[in-house]
Amino acid sequence: MKYKRFRLVVPILLVVGIIVACSSKPSVEEDEFDDWVDYREQPDSTSPEVAEWLTRVTLDSAERVLSRHDGWVDMGDTTVMMWFSDILRCRTADAMDYPFEELVDSLDMTILSTDDGRLRFFYWNTGMGGTCPDIARYTLLKADDGTVHLLKGGHGSPQLIDIYQLKTTRGDKVYLLHEYFREWSSYGAAWGWGCRIKGPTLDTLALFPHGDTAVGTEYSIPGWYFAANDGEGWGWLFELHGDDLYVPVVIDDGITDRYDLYHWNGTTFDSVGNVGNRRLHQSLQQYYELCTYFVTKGFRVRIDRMADDSYRYASWPRSKETSVRPDLVIEGGRYDEQKDSYTFENEGYTYYVGSFIVNDENRRGLVVSKDGKVLLKQEKE
């Protein structure tokens, strides 16, 4: 199974370096540098000069310079470069609770914490990776004795989409980390892996069947993007809902909107089987893969490919969710590969989903006609 490759990758919490610097007396003008343009490997330790300087300033002062300067700290007749990791290394306990609001704004930094306050993650796109984004990621951990630690790693980190705190029958604390990595412009991966705090580190756990430490998948990004209403389907990927974990099923790199379901039993995840989208009404759960889903001014439209290679149309008023029974279902539709369109017949009406011209522009959406007369034409939004 494809997700097994993640067993080698996800247990390592990666950390990256970005040139940042700070000083209570900056040696450069605030508008002299573009934000976070340069990129270099971070040092393994903080210089004595910077470490001493950090003991004398507030985190407010340090952050202001980090967010506004390319930053050199004046040290008498010389200047010294300081990194964001220096703050985390030298002011670890303070950084566990500090909001870093300016860095969130200037770096577009994301900060995620566990519900119990034991883990805190910082990450952002450095802008240096091209079609494979280079993500900077830092992790703080609070041990059982209350001490806070910075976990080491390197650059090339995955994005942390969400953190789930699992309830165990033993009463200890277990976490499931949902991560995402874009391998290049058209290919991505999503997975989850389990861990717990053990001393000053994170201990990877084999929470899944066959002793696996992670479950996930790789997939074509544009295929899912265009099938799922131009990105509306992003939220349908890897998800923990209650005690049920939904991992997307992929066929030929295409996400199907079907899922491998795992159930948390209080100790590990049990494999339940292959299921449809939990947000889809029960009457529509049997399908092979999602072909397209979109909304128009008045409707929600979904087309699925069935196990026999036929197609099924389902629609709802836009005001309704797909979790309720659809107002209309038509089986036995046809797909025109050349036109990339679908046609369904129902009681003398023809339902066409594909491209059409609107104001001399090519649009996609829904057209309903009868006896050759167009009764409804709505673009997808």
Coordinates of N, CA and C in Angstrom, one line a residue, residues 217-219 246-251 253-261 273-275 288:
T217 N -2.2 8.7 1.6 CA -2.2 8.4 0.2 C -1.6 9.6 -0.6
E218 N -1.2 9.3 -1.8 CA -0.7 10.3 -2.7 C -1.7 10.5 -3.8
Y219 N -1.8 11.6 -4.4 CA -2.9 11.9 -5.4 C -2.6 13.0 -6.3
Y246 N -11.2 8.7 8.3 CA -11.5 8.6 6.9 C -10.2 8.9 6.1
V247 N -9.7 7.9 5.4 CA -8.5 8.1 4.6 C -8.9 7.9 3.1
P248 N -8.6 8.9 2.2 CA -9.1 8.9 0.8 C -8.5 7.7 0.0
V249 N -9.3 7.1 -0.8 CA -8.9 6.0 -1.7 C -8.6 6.6 -3.0
V250 N -7.4 6.2 -3.6 CA -6.9 6.7 -4.9 C -6.9 5.6 -5.9
I251 N -7.3 5.9 -7.1 CA -7.2 4.9 -8.2 C -6.5 5.7 -9.3
D253 N -3.9 7.5 -9.3 CA -3.5 8.8 -8.8 C -4.7 9.8 -8.6
G254 N -5.9 9.3 -8.9 CA -7.1 10.1 -8.8 C -7.9 9.8 -7.5
I255 N -8.2 10.8 -6.8 CA -9.0 10.6 -5.6 C -10.5 10.3 -6.0
T256 N -11.0 9.3 -5.4 CA -12.3 8.8 -5.8 C -13.5 9.3 -5.0
D257 N -13.2 10.0 -3.9 CA -14.2 10.4 -2.9 C -14.8 9.1 -2.2
R258 N -14.1 8.0 -2.2 CA -14.3 6.9 -1.3 C -13.2 6.8 -0.3
Y259 N -13.4 6.1 0.8 CA -12.5 6.2 1.9 C -12.3 4.9 2.6
D260 N -11.0 4.6 3.0 CA -10.8 3.5 3.9 C -11.1 4.0 5.3
L261 N -12.0 3.3 6.0 CA -12.5 3.7 7.3 C -11.8 3.0 8.4
G273 N -13.3 -0.9 6.6 CA -13.6 -1.2 5.2 C -13.7 0.1 4.4
N274 N -14.1 -0.1 3.1 CA -14.2 1.0 2.2 C -15.6 1.6 2.2
V275 N -15.7 2.9 2.3 CA -17.0 3.5 2.5 C -17.1 4.8 1.6
Y288 N -18.5 4.1 -7.6 CA -17.1 3.7 -7.8 C -16.2 4.9 -7.5

